[in-house]
JSON list of C-alpha atoms in Angstrom, two decimals:
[
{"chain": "V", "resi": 2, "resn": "UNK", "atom": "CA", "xyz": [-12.36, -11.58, 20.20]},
{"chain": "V", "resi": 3, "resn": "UNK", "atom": "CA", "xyz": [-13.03, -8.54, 17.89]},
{"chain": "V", "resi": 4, "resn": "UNK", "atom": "CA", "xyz": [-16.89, -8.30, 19.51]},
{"chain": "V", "resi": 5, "resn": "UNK", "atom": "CA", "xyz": [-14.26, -8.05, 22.99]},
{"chain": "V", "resi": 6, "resn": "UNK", "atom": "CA", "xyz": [-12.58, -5.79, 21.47]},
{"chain": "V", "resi": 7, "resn": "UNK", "atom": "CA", "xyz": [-15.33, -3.13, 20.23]},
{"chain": "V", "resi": 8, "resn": "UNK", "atom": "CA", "xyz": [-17.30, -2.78, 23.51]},
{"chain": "V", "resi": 9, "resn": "UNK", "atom": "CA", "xyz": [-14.02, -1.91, 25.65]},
{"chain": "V", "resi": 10, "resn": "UNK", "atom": "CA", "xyz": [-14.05, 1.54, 27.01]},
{"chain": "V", "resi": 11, "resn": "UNK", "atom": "CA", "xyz": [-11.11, 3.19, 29.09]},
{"chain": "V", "resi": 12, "resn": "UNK", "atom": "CA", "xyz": [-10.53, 6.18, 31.14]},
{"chain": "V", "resi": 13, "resn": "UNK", "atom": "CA", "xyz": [-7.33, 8.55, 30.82]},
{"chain": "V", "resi": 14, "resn": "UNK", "atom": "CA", "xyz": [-4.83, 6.54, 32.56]},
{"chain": "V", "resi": 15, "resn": "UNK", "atom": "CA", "xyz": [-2.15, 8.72, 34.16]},
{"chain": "V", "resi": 16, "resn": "UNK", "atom": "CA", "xyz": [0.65, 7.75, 31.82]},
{"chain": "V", "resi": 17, "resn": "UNK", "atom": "CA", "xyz": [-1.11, 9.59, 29.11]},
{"chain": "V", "resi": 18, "resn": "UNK", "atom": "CA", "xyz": [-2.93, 6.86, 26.92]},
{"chain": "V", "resi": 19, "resn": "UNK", "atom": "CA", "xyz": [-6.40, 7.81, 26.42]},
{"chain": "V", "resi": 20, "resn": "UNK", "atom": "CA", "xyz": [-9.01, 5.87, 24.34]},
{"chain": "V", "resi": 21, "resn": "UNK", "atom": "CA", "xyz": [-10.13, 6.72, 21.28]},
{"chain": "V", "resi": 22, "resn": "UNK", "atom": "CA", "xyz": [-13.34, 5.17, 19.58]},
{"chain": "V", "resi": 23, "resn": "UNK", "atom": "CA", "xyz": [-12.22, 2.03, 18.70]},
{"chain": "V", "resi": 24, "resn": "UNK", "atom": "CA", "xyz": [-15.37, 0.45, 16.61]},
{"chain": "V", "resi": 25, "resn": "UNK", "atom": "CA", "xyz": [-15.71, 3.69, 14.49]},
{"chain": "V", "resi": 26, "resn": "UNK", "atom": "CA", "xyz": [-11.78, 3.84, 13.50]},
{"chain": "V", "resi": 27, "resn": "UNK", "atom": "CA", "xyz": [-11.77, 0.34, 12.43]},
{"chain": "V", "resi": 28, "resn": "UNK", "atom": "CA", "xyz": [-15.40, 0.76, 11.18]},
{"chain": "V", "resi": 29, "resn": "UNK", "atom": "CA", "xyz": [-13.84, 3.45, 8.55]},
{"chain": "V", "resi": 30, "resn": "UNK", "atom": "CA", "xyz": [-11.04, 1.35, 7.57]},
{"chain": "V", "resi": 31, "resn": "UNK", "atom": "CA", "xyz": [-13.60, -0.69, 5.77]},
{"chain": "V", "resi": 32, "resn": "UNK", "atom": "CA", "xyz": [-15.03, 2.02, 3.41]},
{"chain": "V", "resi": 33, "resn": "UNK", "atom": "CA", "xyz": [-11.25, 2.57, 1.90]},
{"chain": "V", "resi": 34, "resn": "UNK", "atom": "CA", "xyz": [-11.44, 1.14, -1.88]},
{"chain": "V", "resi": 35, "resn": "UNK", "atom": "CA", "xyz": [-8.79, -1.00, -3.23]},
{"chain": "V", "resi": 36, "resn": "UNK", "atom": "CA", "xyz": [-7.75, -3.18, 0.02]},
{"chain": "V", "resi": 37, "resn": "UNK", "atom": "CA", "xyz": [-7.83, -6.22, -1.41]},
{"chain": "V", "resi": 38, "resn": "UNK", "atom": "CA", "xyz": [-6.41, -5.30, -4.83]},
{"chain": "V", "resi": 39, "resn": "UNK", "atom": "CA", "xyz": [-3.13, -3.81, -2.81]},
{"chain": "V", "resi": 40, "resn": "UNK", "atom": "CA", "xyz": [-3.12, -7.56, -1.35]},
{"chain": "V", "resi": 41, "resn": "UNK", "atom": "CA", "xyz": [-2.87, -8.79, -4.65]},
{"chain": "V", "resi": 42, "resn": "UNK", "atom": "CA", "xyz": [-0.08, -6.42, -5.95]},
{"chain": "V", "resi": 43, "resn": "UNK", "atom": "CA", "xyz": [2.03, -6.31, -3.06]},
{"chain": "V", "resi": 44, "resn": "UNK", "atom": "CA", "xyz": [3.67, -8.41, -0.35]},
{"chain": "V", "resi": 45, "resn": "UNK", "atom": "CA", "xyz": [1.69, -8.77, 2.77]},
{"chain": "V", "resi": 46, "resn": "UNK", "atom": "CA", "xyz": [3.57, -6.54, 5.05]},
{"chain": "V", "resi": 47, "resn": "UNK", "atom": "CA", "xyz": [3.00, -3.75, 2.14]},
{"chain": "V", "resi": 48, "resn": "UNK", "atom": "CA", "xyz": [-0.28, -4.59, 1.40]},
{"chain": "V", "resi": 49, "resn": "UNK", "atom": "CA", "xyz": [-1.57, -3.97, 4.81]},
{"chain": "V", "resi": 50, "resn": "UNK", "atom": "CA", "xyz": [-1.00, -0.09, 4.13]},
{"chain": "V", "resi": 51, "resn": "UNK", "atom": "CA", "xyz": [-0.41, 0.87, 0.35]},
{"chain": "V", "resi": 52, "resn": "UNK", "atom": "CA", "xyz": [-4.16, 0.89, -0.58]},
{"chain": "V", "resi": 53, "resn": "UNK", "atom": "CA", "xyz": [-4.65, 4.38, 0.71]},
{"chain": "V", "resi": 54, "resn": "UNK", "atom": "CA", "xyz": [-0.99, 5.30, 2.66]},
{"chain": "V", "resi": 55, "resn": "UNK", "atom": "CA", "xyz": [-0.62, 8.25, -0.08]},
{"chain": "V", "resi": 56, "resn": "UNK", "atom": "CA", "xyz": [-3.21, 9.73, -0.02]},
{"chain": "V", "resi": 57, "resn": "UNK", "atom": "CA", "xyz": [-3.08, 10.79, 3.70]},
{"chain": "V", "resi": 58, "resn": "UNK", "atom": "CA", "xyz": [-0.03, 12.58, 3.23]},
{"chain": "V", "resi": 59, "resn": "UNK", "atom": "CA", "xyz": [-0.44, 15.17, 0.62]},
{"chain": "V", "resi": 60, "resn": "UNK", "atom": "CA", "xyz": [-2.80, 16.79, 3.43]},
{"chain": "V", "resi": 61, "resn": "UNK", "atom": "CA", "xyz": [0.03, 16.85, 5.88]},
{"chain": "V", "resi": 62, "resn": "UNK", "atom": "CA", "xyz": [3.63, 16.33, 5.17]},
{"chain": "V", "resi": 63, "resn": "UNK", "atom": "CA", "xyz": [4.53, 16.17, 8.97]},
{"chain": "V", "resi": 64, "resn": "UNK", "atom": "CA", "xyz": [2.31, 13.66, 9.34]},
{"chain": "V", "resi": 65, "resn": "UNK", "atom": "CA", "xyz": [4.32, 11.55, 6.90]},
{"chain": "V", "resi": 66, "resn": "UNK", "atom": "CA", "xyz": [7.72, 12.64, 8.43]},
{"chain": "V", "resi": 67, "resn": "UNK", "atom": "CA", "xyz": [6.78, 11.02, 12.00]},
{"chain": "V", "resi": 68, "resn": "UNK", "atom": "CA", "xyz": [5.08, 8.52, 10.97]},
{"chain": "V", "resi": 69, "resn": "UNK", "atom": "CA", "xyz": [8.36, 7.65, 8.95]},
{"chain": "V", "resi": 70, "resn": "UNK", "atom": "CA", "xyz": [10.55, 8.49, 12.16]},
{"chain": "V", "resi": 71, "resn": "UNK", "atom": "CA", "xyz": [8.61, 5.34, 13.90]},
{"chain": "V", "resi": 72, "resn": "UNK", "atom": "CA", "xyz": [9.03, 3.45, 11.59]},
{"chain": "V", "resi": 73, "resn": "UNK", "atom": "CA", "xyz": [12.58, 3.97, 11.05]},
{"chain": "V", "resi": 74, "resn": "UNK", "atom": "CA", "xyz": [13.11, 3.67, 14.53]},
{"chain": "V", "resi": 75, "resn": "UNK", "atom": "CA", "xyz": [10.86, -0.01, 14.90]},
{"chain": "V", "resi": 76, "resn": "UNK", "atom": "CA", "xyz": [13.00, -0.56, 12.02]},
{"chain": "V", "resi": 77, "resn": "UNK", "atom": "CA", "xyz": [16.33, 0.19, 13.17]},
{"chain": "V", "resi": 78, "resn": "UNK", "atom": "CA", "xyz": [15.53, -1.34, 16.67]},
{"chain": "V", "resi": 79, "resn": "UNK", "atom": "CA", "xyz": [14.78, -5.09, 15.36]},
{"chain": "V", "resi": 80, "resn": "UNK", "atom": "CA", "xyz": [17.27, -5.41, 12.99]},
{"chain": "V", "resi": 81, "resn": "UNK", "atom": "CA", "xyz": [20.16, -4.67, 15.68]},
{"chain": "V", "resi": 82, "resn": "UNK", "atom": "CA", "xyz": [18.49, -7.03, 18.19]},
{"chain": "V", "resi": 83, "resn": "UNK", "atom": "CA", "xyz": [19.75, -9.56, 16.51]},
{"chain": "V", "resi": 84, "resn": "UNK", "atom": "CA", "xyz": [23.42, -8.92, 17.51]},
{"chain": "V", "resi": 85, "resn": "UNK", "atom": "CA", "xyz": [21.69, -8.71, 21.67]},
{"chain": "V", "resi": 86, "resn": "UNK", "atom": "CA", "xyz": [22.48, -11.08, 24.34]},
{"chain": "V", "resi": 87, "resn": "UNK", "atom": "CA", "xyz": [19.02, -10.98, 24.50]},
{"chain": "V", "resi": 88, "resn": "UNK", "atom": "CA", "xyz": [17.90, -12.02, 21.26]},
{"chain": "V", "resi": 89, "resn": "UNK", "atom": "CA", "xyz": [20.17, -15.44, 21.85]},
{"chain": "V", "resi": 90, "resn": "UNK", "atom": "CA", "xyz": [17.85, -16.20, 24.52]},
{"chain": "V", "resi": 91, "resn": "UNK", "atom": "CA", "xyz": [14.72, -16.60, 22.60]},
{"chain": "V", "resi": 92, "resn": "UNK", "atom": "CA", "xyz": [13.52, -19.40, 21.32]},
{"chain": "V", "resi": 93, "resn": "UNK", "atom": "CA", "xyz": [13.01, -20.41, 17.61]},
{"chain": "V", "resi": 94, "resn": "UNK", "atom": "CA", "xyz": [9.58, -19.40, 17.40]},
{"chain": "V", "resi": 95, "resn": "UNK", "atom": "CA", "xyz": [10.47, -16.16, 19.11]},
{"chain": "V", "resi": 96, "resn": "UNK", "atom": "CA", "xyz": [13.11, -15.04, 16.75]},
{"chain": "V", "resi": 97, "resn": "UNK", "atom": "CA", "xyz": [11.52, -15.84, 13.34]},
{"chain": "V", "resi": 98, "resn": "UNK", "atom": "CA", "xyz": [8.60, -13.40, 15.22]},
{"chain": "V", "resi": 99, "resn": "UNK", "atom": "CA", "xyz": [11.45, -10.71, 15.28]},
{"chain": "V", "resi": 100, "resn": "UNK", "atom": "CA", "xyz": [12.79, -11.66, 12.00]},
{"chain": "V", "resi": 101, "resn": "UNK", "atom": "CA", "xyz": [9.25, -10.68, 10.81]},
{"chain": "V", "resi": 102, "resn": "UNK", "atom": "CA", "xyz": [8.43, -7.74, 12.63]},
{"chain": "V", "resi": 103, "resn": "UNK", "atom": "CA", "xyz": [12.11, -6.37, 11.38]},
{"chain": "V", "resi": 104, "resn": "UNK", "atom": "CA", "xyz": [11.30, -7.59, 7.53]},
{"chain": "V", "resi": 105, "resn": "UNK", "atom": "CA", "xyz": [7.59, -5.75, 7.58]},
{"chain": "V", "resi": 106, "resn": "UNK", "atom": "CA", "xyz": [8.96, -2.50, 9.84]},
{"chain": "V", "resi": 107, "resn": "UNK", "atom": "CA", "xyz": [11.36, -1.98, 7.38]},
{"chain": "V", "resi": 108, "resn": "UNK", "atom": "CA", "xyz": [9.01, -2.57, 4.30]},
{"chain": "V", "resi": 109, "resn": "UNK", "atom": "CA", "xyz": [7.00, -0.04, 5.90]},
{"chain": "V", "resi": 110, "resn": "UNK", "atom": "CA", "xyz": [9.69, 2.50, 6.19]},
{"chain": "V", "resi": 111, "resn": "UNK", "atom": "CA", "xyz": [11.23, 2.34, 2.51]},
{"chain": "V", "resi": 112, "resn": "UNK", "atom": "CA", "xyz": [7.42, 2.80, 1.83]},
{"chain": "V", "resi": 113, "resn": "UNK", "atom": "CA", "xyz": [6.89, 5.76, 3.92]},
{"chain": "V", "resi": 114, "resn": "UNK", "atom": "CA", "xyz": [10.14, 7.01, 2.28]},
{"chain": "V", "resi": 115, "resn": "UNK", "atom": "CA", "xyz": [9.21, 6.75, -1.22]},
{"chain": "V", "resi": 116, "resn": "UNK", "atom": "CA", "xyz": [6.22, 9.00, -0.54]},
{"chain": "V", "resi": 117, "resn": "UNK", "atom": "CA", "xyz": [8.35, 12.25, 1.32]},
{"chain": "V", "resi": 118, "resn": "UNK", "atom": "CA", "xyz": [9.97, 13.16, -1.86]},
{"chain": "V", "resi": 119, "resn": "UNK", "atom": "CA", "xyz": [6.23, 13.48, -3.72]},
{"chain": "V", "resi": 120, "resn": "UNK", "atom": "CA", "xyz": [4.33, 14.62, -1.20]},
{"chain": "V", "resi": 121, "resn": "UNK", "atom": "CA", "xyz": [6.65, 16.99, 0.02]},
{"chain": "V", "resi": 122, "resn": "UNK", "atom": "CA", "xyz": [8.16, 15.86, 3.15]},
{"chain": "V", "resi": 123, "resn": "UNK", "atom": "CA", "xyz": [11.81, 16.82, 3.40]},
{"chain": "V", "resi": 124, "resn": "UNK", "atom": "CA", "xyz": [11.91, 19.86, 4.37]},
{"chain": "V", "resi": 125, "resn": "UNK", "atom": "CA", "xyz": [14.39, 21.38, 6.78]},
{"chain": "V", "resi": 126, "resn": "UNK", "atom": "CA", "xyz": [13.53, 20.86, 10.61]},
{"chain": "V", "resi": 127, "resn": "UNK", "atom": "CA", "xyz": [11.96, 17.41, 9.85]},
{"chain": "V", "resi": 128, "resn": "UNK", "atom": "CA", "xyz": [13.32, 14.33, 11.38]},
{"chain": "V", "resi": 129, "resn": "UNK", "atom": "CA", "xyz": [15.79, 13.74, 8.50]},
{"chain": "V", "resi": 130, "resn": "UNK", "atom": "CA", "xyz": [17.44, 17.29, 9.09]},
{"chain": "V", "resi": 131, "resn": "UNK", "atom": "CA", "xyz": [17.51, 16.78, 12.99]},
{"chain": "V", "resi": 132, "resn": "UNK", "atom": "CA", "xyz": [18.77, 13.44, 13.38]},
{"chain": "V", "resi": 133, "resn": "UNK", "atom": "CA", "xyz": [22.02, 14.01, 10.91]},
{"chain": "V", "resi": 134, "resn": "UNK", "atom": "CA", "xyz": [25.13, 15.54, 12.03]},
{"chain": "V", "resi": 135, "resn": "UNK", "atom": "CA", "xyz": [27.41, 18.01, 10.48]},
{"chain": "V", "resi": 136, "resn": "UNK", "atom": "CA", "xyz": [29.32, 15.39, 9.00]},
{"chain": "V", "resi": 137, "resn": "UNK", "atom": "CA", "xyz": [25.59, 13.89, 7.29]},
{"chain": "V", "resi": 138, "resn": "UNK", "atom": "CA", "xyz": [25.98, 11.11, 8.92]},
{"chain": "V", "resi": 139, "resn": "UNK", "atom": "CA", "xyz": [22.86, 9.74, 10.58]},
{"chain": "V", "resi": 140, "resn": "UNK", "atom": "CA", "xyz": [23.05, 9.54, 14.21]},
{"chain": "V", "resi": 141, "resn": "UNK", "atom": "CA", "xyz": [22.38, 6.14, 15.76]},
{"chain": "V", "resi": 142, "resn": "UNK", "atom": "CA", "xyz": [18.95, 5.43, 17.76]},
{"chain": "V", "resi": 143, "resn": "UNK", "atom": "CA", "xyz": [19.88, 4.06, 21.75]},
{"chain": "V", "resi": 144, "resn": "UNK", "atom": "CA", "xyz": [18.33, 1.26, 23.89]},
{"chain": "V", "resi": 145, "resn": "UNK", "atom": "CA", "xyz": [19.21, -0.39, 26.96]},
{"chain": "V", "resi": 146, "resn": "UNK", "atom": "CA", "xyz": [21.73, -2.96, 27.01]},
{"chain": "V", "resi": 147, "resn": "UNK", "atom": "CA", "xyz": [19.32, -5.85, 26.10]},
{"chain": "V", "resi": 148, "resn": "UNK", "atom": "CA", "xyz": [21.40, -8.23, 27.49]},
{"chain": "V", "resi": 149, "resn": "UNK", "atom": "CA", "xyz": [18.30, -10.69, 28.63]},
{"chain": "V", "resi": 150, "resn": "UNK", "atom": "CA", "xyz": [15.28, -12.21, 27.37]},
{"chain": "V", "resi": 151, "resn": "UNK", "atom": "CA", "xyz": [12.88, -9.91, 29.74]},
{"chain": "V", "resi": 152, "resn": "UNK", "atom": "CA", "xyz": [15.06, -6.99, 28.79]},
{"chain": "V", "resi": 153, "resn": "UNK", "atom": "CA", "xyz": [14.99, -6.99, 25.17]},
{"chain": "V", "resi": 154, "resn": "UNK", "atom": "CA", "xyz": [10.78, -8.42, 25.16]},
{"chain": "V", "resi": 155, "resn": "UNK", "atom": "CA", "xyz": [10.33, -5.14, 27.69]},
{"chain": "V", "resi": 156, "resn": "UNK", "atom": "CA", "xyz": [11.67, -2.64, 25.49]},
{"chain": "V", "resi": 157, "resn": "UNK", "atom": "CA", "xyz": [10.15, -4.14, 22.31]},
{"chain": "V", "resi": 158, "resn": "UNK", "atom": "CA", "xyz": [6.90, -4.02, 23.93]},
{"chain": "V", "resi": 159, "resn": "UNK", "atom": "CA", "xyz": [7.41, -0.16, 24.53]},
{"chain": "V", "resi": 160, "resn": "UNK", "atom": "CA", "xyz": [8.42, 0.65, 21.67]},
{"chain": "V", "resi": 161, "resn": "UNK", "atom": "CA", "xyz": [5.93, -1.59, 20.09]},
{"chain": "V", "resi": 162, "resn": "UNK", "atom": "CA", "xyz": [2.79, -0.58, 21.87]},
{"chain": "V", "resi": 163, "resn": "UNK", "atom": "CA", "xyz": [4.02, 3.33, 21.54]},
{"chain": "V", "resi": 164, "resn": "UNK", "atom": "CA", "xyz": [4.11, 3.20, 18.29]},
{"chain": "V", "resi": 165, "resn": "UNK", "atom": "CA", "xyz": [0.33, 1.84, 18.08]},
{"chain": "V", "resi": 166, "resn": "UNK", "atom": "CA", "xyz": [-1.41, 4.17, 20.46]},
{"chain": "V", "resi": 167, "resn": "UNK", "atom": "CA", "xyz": [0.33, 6.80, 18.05]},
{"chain": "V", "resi": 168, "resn": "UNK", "atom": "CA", "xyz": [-1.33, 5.65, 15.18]},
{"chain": "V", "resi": 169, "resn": "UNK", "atom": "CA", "xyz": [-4.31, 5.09, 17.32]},
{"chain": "V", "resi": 170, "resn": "UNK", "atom": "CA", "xyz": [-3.92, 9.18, 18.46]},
{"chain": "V", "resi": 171, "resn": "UNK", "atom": "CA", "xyz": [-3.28, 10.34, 14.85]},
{"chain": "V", "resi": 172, "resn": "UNK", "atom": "CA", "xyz": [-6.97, 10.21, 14.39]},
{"chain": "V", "resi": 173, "resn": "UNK", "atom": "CA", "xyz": [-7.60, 13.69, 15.56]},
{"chain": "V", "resi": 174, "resn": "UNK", "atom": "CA", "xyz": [-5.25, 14.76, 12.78]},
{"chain": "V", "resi": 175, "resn": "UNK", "atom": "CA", "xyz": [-6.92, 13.30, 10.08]},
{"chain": "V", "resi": 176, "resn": "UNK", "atom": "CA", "xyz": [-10.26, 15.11, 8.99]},
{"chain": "V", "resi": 177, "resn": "UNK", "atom": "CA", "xyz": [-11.23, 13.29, 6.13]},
{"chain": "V", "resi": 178, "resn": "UNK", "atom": "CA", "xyz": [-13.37, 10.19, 7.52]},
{"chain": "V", "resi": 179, "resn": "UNK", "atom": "CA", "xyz": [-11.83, 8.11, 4.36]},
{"chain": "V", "resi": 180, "resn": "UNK", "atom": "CA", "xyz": [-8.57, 8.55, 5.31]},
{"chain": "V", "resi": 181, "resn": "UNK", "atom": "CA", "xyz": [-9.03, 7.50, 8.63]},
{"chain": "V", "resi": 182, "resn": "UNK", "atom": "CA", "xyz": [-8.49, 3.92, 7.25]},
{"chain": "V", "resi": 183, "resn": "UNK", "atom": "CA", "xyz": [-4.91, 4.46, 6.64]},
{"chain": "V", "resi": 184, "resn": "UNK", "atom": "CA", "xyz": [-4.66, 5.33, 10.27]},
{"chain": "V", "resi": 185, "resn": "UNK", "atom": "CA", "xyz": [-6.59, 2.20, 11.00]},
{"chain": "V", "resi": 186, "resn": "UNK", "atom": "CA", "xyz": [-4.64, -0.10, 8.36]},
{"chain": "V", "resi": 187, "resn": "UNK", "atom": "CA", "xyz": [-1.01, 0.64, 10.03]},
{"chain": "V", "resi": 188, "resn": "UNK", "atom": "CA", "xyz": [-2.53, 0.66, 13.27]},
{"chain": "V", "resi": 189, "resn": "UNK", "atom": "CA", "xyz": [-3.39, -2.96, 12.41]},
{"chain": "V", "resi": 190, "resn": "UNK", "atom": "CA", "xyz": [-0.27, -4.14, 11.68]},
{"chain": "V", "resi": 191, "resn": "UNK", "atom": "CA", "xyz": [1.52, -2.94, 15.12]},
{"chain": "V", "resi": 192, "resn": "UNK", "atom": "CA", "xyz": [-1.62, -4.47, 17.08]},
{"chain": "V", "resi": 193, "resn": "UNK", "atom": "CA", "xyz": [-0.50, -7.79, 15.48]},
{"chain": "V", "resi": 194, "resn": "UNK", "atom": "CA", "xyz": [3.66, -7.27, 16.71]},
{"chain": "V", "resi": 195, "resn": "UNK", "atom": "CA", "xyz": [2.10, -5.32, 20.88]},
{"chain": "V", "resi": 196, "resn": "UNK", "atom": "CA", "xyz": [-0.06, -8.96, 20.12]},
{"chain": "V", "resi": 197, "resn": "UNK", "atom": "CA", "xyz": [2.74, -11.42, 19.77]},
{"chain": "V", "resi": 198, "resn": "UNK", "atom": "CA", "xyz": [5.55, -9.44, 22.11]},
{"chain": "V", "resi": 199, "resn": "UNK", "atom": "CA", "xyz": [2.86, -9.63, 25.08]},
{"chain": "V", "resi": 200, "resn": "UNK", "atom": "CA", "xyz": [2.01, -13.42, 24.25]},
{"chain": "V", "resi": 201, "resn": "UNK", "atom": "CA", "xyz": [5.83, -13.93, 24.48]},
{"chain": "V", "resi": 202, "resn": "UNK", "atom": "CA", "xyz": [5.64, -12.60, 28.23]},
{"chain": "V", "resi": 203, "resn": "UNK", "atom": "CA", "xyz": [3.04, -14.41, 29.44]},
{"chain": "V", "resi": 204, "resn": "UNK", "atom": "CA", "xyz": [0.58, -11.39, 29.51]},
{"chain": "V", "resi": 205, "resn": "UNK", "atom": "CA", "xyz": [-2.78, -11.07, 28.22]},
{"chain": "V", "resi": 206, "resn": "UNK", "atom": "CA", "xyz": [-2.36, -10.78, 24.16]},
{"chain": "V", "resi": 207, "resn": "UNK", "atom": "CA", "xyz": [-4.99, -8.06, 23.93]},
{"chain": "V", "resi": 208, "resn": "UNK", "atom": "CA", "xyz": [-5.79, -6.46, 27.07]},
{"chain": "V", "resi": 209, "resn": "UNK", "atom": "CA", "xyz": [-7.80, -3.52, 27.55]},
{"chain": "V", "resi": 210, "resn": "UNK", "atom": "CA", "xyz": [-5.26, -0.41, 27.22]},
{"chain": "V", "resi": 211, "resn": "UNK", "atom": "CA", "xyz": [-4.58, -2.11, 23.23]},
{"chain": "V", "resi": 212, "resn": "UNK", "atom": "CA", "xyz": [-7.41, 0.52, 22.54]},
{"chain": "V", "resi": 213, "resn": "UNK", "atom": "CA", "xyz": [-4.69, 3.04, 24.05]},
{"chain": "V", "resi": 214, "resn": "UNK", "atom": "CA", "xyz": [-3.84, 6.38, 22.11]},
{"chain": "V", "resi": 215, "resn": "UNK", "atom": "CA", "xyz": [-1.55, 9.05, 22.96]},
{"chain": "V", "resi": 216, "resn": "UNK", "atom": "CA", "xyz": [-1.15, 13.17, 21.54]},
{"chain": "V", "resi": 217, "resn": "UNK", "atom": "CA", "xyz": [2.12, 13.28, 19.25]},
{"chain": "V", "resi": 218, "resn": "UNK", "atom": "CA", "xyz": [3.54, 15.54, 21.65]},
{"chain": "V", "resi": 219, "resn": "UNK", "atom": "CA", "xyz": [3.34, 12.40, 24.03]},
{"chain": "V", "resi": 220, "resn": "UNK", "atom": "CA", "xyz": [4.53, 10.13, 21.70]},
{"chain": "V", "resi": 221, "resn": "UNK", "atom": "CA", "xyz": [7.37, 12.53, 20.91]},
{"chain": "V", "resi": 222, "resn": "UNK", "atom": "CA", "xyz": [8.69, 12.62, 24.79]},
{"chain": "V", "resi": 223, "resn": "UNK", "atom": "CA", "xyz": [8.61, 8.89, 24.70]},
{"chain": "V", "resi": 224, "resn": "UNK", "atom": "CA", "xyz": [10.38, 8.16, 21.56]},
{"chain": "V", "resi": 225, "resn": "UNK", "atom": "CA", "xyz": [12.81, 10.58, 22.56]},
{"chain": "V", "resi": 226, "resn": "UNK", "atom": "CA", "xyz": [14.24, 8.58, 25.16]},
{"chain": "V", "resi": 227, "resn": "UNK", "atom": "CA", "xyz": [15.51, 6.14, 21.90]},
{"chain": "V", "resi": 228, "resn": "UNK", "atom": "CA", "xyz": [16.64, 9.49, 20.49]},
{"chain": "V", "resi": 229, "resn": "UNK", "atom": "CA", "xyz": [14.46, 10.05, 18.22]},
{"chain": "V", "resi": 230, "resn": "UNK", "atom": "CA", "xyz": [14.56, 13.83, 17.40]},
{"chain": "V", "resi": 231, "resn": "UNK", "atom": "CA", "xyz": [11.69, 16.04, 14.70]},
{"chain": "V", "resi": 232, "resn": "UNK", "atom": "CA", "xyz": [8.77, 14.78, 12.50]},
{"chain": "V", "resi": 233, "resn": "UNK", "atom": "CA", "xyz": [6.18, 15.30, 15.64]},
{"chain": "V", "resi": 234, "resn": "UNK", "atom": "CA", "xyz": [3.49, 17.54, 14.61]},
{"chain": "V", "resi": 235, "resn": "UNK", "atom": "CA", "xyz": [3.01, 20.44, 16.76]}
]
């Protein structure tokens, strides 16, 4: 499947997602030191990223602060699901797949948070700033209704598959060839979730537009329909 993978190519598509060379950012991910001692020192859904997530960010702190607003949205997203007419629907299998994606989304987000205060990130105007009101209380994220099975896999998906053709497009921001592998480690771990939510509804697990990225402006205007506000880089 991976040789599959590597020799797709794909034209703009008119929603935006563009391809971006798939077999050299995965290709770079490999030349990152350290991978498999992070596996040994940290849970799995940590140890897909921590190898070389810091060192990314000292280069740009806005990089860090959207990259935390995704996550904090995935986050927030799978953990209420739970409470969804929708999520009653699934089947076992289905909901210890949610149960994961909400248990590694959210170690991924109290790791991304851990790094603002060192490297910088909390500055006013970011996504923290924006998304509290006067009262500092944080304004909720919104979704549909999710009050089916179809609805809730639908909007997963989206978010899901949003969120990895962000980390695909994030490799224009990133000029250091090493560091591309932190780009390419995250991006691994929301293939895996666009993987399993399209398996769930009875599409093809890895089609072609998987090698999808988008411009954080793009992936800005989309997230903002969940109200997510800030941390896109201009």
């Amino acid at each position: 499947m991976s040789n599959q993978l590597e020799d797709v190519s794909l034209a703009a598509s008119d929603n935006g997602v563009k391809s971006p060379a798939r077999r050299q950012f995965f290709a770079l991910a490999t030349a990152v030191g350290g991978v498999a001692l992070a596996g040994a020192l940290y849970k799995p859904a940590q140890a897909d990223i921590v190898a070389s997530l810091g060192k990314i960010f000292y280069l740009d702190p806005t990089v860090l602060n959207f990259a935390f607003a995704i996550e904090e949205l995935e986050a927030d997203f799978f953990s209420r699901s739970f409470r969804t007419a929708g999520f009653q629907q699934l089947n076992g299998p289905e909901r210890a797949a949610f149960s994961l994606f909400a248990n590694q989304d959210e170690s991924h987000r109290m790791l991304l948070e851990s790094l603002r205060g060192p490297f910088n990130a909390k500055d006013a105007g970011t996504f923290e700033s924006l998304n509290t009101s006067a009262s500092r209380r944080p304004r909720l994220f919104y979704y549909p209704p999710l009050g089916s099975r179809e609805e809730l896999l639908k909007t997963a998906l989206d978010i899901k598959e949003n969120a990895l053709f962000t980390y695909h497009g994030a490799v224009g921001l990133v000029k250091n060839k090493k560091l591309l592998g932190v780009a390419a480690s995250i991006a691994g771990v929301e293939g895996r979730h666009v993987a399993v939510l399209r398996d769930m509804m009875g599409l093809d697990p890895v089609p072609a537009p998987f090698e999808g990225a988008i411009t954080a402006a793009l992936a800005g205007r989309k997230f903002a329909a969940y109200g997510l506000k800030g941390g896109a880089p201009q």
